[in-house]
CSV table of N, CA and C in Angstrom, one decimal:
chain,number,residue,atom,x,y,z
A,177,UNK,N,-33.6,-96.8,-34.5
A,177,UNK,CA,-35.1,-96.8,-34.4
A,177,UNK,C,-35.4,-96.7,-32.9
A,178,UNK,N,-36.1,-95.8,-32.5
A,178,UNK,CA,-36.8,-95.6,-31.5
A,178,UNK,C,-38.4,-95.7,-31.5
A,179,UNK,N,-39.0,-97.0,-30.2
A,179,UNK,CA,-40.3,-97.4,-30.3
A,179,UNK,C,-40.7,-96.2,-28.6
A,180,UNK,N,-41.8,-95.5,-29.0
A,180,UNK,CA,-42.2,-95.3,-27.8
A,180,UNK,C,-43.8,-95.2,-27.5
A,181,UNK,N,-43.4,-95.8,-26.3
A,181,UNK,CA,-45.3,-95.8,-25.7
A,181,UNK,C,-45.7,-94.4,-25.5
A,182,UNK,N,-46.8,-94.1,-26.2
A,182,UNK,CA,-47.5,-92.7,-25.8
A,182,UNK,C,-49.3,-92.9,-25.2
A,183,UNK,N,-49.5,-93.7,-24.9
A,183,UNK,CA,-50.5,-94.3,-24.2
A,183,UNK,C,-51.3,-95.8,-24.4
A,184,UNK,N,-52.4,-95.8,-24.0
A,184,UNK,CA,-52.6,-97.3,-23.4
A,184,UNK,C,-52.0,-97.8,-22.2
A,185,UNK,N,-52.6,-99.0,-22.2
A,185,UNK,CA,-51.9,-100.2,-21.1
A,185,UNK,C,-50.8,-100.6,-21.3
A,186,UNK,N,-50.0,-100.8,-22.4
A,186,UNK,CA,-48.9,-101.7,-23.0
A,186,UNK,C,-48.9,-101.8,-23.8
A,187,UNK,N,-47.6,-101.6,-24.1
A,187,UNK,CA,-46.6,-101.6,-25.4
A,187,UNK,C,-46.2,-102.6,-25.5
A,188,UNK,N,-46.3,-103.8,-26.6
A,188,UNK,CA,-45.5,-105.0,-26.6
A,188,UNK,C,-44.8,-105.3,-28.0
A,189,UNK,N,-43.2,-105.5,-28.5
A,189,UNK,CA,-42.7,-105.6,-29.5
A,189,UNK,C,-43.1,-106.9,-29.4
A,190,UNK,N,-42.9,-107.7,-30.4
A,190,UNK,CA,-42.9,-109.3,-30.5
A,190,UNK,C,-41.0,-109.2,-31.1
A,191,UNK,N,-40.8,-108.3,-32.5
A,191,UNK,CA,-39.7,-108.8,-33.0
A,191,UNK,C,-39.9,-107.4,-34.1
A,192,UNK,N,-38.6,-107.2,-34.3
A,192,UNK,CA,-38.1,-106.3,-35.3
A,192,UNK,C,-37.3,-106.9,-37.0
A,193,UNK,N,-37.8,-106.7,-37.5
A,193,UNK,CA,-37.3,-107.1,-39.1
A,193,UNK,C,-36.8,-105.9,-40.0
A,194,UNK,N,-35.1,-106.4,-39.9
A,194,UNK,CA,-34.6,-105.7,-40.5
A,194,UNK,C,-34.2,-106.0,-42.0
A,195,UNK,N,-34.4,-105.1,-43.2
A,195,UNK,CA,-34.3,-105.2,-44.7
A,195,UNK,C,-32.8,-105.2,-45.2
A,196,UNK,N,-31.6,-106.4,-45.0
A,196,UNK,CA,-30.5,-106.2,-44.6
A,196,UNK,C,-29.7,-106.5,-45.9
A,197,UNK,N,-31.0,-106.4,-47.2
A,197,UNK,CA,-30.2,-106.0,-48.4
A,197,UNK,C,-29.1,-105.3,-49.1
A,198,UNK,N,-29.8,-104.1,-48.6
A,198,UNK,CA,-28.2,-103.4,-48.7
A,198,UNK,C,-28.9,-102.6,-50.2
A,199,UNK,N,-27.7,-101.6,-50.5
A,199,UNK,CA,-27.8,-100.1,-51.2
A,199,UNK,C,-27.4,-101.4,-52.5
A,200,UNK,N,-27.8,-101.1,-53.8
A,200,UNK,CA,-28.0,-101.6,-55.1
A,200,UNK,C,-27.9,-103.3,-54.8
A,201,UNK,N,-28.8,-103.7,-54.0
A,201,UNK,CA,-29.4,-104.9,-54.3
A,201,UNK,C,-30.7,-105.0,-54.7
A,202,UNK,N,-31.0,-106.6,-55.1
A,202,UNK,CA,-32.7,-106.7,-56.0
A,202,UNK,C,-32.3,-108.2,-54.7
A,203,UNK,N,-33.7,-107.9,-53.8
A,203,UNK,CA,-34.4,-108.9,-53.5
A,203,UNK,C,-35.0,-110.3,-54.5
A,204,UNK,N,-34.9,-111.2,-54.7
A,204,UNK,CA,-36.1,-111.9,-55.4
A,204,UNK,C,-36.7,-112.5,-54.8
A,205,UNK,N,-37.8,-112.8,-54.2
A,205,UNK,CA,-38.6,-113.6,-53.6
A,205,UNK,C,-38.7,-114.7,-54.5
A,206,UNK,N,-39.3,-115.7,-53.7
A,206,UNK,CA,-39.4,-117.2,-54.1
A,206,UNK,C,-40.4,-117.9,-54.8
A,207,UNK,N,-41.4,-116.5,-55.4
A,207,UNK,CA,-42.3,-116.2,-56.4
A,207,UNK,C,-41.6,-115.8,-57.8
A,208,UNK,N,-40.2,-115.1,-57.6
A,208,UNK,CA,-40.0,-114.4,-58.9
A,208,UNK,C,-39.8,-114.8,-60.1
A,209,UNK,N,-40.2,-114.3,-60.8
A,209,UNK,CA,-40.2,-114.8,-62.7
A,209,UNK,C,-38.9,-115.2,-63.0
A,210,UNK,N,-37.7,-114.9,-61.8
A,210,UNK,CA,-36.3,-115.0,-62.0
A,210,UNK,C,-35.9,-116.2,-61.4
A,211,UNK,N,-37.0,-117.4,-61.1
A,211,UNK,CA,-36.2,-118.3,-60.3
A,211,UNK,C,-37.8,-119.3,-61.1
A,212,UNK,N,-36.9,-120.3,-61.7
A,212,UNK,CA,-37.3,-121.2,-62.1
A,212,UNK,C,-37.5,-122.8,-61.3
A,213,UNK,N,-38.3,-123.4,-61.5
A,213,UNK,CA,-38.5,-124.8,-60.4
A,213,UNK,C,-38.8,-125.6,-61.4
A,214,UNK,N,-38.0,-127.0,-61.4
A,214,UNK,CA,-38.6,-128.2,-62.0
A,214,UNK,C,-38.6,-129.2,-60.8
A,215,UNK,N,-39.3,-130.0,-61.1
A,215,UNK,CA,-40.2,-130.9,-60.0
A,215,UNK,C,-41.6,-130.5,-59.0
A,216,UNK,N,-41.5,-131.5,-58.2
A,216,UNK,CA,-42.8,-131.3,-57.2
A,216,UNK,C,-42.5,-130.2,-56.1
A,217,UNK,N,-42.5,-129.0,-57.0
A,217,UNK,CA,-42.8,-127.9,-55.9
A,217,UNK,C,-43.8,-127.2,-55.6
A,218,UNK,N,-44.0,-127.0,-54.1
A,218,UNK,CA,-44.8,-125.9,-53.7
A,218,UNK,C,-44.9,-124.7,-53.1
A,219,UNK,N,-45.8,-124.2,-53.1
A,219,UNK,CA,-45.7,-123.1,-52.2
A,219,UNK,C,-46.8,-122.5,-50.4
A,220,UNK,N,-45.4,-122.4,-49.6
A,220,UNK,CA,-46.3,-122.5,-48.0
A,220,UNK,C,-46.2,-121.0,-48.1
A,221,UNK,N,-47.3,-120.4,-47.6
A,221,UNK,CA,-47.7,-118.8,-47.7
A,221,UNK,C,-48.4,-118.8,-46.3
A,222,UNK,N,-48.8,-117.6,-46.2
A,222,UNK,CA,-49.1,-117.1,-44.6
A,222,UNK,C,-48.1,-117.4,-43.5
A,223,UNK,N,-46.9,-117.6,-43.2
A,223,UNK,CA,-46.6,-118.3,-42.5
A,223,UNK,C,-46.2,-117.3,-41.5
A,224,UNK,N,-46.1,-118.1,-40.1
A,224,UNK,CA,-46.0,-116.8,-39.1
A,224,UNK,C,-44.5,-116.4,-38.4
A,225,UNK,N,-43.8,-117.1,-39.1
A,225,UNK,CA,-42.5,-117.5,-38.7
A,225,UNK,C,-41.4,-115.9,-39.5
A,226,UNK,N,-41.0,-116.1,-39.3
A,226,UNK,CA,-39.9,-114.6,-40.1
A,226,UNK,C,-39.5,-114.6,-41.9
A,227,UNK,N,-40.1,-115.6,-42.0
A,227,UNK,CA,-39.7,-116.0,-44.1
A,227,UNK,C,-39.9,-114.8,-44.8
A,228,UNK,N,-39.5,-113.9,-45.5
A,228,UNK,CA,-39.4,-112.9,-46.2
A,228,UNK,C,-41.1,-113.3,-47.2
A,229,UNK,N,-41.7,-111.7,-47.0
A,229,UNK,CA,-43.1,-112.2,-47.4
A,229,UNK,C,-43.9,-113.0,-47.1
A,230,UNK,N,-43.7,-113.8,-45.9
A,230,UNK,CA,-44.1,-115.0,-44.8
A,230,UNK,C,-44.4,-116.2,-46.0
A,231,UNK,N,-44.0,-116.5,-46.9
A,231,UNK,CA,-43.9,-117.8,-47.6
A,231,UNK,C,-42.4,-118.3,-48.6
A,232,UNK,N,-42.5,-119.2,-48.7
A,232,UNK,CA,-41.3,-120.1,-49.4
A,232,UNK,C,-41.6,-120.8,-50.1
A,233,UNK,N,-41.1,-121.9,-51.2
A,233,UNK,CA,-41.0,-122.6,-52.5
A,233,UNK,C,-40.6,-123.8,-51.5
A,234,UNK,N,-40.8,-124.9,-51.5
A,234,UNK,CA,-40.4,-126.5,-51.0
A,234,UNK,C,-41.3,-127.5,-51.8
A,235,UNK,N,-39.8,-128.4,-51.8
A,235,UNK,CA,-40.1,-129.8,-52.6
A,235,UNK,C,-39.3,-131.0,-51.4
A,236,UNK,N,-40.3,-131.9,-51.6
A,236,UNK,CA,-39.7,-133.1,-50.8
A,236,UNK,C,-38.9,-134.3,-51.2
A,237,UNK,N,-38.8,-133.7,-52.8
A,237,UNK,CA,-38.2,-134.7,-54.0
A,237,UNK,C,-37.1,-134.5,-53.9
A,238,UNK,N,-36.2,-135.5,-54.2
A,238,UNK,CA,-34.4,-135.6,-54.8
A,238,UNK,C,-34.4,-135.2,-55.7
A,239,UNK,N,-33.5,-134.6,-56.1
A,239,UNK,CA,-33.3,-133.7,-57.7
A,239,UNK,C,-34.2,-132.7,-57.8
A,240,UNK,N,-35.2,-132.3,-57.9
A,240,UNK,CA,-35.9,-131.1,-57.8
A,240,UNK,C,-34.9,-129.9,-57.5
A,241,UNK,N,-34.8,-129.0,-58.4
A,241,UNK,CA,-34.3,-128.1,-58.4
A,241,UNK,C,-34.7,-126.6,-59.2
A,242,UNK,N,-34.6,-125.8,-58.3
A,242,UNK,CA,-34.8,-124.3,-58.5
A,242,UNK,C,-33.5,-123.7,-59.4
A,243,UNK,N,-33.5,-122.8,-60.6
A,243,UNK,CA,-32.7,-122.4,-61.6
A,243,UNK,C,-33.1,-120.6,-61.5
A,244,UNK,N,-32.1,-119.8,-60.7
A,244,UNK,CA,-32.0,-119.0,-60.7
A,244,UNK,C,-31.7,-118.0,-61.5
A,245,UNK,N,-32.3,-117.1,-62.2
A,245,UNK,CA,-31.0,-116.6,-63.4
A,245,UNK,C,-31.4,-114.5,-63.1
A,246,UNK,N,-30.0,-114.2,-62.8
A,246,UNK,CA,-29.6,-113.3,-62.8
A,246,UNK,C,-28.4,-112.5,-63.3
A,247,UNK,N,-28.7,-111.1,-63.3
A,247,UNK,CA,-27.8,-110.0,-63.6
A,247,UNK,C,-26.9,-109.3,-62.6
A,248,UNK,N,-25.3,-109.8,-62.4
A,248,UNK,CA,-25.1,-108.8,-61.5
A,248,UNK,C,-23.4,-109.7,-61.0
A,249,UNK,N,-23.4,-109.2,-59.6
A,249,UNK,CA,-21.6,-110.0,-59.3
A,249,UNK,C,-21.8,-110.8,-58.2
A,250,UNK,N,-22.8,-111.1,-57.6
A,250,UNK,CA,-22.9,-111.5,-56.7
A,250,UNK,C,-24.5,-112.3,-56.1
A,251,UNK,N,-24.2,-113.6,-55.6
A,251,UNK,CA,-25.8,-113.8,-55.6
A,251,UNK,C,-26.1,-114.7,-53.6
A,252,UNK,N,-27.1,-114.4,-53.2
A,252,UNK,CA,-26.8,-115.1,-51.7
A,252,UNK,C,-27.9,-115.8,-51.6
A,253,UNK,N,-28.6,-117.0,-51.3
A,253,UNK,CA,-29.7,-117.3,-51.6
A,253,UNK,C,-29.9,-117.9,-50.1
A,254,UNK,N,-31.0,-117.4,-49.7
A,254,UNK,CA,-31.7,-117.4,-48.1
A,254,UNK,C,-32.8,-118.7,-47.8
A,255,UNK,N,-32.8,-119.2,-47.2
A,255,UNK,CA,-33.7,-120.2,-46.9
A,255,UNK,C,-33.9,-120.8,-45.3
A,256,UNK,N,-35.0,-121.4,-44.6
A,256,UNK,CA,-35.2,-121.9,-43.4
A,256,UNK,C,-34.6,-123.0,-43.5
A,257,UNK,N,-33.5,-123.3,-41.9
A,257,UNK,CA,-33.1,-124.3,-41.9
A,257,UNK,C,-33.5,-125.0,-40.4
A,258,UNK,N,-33.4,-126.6,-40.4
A,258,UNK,CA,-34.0,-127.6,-39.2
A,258,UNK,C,-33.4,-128.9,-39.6
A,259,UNK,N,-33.5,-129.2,-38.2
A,259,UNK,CA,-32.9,-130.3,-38.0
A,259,UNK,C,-33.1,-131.7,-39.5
A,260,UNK,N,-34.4,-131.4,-40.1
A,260,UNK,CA,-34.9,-132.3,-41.4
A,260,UNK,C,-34.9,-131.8,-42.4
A,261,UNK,N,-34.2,-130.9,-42.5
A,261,UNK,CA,-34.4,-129.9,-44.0
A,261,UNK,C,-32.8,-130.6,-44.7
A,262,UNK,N,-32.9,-130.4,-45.8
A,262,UNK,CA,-32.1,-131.2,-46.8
A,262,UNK,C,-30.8,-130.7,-46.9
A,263,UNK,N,-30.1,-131.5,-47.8
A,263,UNK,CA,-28.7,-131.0,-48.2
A,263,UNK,C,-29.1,-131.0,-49.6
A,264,UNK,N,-28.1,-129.7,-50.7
A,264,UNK,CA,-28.8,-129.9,-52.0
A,264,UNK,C,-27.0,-129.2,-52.8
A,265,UNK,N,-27.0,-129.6,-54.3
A,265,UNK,CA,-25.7,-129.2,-54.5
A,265,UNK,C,-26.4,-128.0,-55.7
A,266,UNK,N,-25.2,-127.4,-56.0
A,266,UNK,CA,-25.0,-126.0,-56.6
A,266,UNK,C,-24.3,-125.8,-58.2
A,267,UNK,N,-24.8,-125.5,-59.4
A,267,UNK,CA,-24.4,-125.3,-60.6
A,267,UNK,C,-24.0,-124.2,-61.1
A,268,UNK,N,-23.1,-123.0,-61.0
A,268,UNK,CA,-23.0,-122.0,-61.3
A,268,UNK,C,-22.5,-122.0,-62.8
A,269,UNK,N,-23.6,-120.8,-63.4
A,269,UNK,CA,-23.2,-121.0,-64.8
A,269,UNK,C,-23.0,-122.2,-65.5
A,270,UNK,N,-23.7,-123.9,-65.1
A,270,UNK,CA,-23.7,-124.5,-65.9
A,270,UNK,C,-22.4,-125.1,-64.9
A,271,UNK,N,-21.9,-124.8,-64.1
A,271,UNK,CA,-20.4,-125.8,-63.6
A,271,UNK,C,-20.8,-126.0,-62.0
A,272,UNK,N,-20.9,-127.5,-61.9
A,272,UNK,CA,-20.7,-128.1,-60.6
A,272,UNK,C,-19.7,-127.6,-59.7
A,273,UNK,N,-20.1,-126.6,-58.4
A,273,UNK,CA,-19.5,-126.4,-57.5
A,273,UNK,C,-18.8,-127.3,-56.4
A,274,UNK,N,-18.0,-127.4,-56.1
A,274,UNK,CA,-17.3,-128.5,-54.7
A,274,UNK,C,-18.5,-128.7,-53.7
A,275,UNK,N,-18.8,-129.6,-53.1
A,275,UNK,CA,-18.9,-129.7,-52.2
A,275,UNK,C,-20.5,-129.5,-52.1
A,276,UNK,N,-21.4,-130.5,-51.3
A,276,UNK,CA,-22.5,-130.3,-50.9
A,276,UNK,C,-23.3,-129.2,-50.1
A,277,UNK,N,-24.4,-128.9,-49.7
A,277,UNK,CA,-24.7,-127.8,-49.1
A,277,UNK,C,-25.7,-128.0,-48.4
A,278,UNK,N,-26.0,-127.4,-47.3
A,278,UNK,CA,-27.0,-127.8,-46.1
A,278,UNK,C,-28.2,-126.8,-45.9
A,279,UNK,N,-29.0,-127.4,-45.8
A,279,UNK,CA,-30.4,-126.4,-44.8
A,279,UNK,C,-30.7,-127.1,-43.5
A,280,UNK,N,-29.8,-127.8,-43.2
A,280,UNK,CA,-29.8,-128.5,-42.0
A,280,UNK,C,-29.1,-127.6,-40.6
A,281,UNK,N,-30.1,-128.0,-39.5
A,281,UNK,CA,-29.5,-127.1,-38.7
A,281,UNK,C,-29.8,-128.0,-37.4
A,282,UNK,N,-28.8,-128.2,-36.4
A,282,UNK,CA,-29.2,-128.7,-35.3
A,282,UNK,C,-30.0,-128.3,-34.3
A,283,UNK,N,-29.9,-126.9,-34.3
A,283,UNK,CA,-30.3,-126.1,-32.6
A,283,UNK,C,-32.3,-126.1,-33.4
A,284,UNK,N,-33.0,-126.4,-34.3
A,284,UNK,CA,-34.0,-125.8,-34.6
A,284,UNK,C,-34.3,-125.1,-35.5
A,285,UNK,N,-35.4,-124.6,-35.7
A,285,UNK,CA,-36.4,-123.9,-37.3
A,285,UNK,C,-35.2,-122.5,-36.7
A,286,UNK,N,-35.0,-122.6,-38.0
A,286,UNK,CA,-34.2,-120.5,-38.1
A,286,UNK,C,-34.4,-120.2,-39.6
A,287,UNK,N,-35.1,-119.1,-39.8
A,287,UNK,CA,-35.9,-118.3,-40.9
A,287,UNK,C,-34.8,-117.3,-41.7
A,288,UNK,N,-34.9,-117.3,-42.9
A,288,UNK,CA,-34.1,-116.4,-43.7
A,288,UNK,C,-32.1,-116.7,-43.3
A,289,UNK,N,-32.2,-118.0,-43.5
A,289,UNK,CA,-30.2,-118.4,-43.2
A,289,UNK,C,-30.1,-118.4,-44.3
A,290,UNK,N,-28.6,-117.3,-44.7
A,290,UNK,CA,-28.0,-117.7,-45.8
A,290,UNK,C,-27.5,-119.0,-46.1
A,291,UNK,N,-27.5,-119.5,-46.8
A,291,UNK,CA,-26.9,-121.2,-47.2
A,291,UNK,C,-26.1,-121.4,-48.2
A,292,UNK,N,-26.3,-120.4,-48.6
A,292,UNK,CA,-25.1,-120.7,-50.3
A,292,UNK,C,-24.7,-118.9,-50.8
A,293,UNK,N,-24.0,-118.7,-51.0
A,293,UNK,CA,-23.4,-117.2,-51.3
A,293,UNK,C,-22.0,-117.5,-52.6
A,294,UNK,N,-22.0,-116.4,-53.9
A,294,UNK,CA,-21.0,-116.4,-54.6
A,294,UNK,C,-20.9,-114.9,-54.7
A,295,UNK,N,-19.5,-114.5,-54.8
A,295,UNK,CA,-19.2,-113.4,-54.9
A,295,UNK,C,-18.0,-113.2,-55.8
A,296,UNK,N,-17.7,-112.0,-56.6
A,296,UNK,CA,-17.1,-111.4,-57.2
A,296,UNK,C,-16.9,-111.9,-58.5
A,297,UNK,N,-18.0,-112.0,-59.3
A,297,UNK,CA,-18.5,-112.9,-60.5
A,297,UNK,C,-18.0,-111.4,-61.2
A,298,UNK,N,-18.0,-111.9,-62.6
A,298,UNK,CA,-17.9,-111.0,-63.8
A,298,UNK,C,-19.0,-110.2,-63.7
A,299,UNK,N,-19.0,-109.0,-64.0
A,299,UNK,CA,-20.5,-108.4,-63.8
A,299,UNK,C,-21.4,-108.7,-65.5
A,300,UNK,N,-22.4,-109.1,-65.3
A,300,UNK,CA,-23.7,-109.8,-66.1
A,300,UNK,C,-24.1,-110.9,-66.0
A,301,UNK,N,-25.0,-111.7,-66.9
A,301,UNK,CA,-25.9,-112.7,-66.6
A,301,UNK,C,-25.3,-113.8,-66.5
A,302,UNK,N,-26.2,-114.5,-65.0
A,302,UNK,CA,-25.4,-115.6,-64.9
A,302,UNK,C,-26.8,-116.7,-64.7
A,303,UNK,N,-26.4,-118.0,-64.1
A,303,UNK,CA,-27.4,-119.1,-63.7
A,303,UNK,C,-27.0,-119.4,-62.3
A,304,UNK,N,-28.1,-119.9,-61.6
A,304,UNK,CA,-27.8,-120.6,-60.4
A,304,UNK,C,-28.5,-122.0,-59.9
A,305,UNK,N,-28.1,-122.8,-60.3
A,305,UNK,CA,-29.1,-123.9,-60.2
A,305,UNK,C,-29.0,-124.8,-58.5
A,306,UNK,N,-30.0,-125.4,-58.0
A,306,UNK,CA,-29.9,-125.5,-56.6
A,306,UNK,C,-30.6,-127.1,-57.1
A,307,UNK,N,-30.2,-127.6,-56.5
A,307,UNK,CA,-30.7,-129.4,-56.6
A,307,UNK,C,-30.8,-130.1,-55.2
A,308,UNK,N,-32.2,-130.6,-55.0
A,308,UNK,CA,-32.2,-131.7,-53.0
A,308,UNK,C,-31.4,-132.7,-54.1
A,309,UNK,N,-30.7,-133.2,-53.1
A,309,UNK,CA,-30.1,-134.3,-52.3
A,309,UNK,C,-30.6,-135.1,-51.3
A,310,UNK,N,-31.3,-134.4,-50.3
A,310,UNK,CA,-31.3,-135.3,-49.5
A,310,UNK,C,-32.3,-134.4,-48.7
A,311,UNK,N,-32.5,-135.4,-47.4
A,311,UNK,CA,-33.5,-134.5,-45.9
A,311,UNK,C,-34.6,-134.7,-46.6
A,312,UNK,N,-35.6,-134.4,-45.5
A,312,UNK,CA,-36.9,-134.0,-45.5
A,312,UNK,C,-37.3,-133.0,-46.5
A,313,UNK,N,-37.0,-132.0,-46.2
A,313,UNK,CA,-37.9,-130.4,-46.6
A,313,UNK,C,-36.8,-129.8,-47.4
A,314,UNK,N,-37.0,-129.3,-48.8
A,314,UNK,CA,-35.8,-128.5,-49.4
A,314,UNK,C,-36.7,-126.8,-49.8
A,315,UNK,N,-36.1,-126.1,-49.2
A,315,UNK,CA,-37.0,-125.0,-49.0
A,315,UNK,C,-36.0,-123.3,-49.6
A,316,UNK,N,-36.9,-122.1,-50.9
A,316,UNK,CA,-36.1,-121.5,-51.2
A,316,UNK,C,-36.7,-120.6,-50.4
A,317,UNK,N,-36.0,-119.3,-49.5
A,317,UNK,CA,-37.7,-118.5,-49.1
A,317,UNK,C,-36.8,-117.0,-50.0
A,318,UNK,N,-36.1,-116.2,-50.6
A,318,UNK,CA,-35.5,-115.7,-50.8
A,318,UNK,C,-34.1,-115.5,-51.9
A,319,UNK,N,-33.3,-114.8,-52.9
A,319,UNK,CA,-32.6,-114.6,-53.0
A,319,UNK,C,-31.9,-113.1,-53.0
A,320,UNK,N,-30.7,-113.0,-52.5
A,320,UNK,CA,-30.2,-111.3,-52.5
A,320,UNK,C,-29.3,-110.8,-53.9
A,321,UNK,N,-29.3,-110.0,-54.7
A,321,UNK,CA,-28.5,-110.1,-55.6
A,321,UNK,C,-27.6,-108.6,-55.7
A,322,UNK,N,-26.6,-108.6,-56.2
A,322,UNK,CA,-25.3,-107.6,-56.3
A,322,UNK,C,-25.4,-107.2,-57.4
């Protein structure tokens, strides 16, 4: 990509956003009919930060959990992470994965972090269920799917 000034005073980029989906992927945003929420969730929209479609799904509740269900071999689910954002654990297809999982981040707010990724699943329908644990803010802003 090439930006060029062809007149005016100034040319100023702020930031460039790249769609880093990839050839036979389905985006879902954090609206989609494909991602289910039980508990006290909301939704932060307009936001001016880099969130895919500038809004995200967040609940401040424990157990609150988002149930993803898709078609395909692979699933990456994107979310903002900070220093107060939660840890939450992972049910694929109905089975408790190892290990906890973070949106916690030391250095500050960073928009669209992968946080949880599975790959090379049977190809067809599967579940993804996401549950807080813990922190402040548990926040979905995106999923990538294979």
């Amino acid at each position: 990509m090439t930006i060029t000034k062809t007149g005016g005073a100034y040319l100023q980029v702020d930031s460039v956003q790249v769609d880093d989906c990839g050839a036979g992927c389905t985006r879902l945003n954090n609206d989609s009919g494909s991602i289910s929420y039980a508990g006290a969730w909301n939704t932060s929209s307009g936001r001016t930060g880099s969130d895919w479609k500038a809004d995200v799904k967040y609940t401040t509740t424990n157990n609150d959990t988002a149930t993803v269900t898709f078609t395909g071999t692979s699933a990456r689910v994107y979310m903002p992470t900070n220093s107060a954002y939660g840890t939450f654990t992972v049910k694929l297809d109905g089975v408790t994965q190892p290990g906890t999982f973070t949106a916690h981040s030391a250095s500050g707010y960073q928009a669209r972090v992968a946080t949880y990724s599975v790959t090379g699943l049977t190809s067809g329908s599967h579940t993804l269920e996401l549950k807080k644990t813990g922190g402040s803010y548990f926040q979905i802003d995106h999923v990538d799917i294979h």
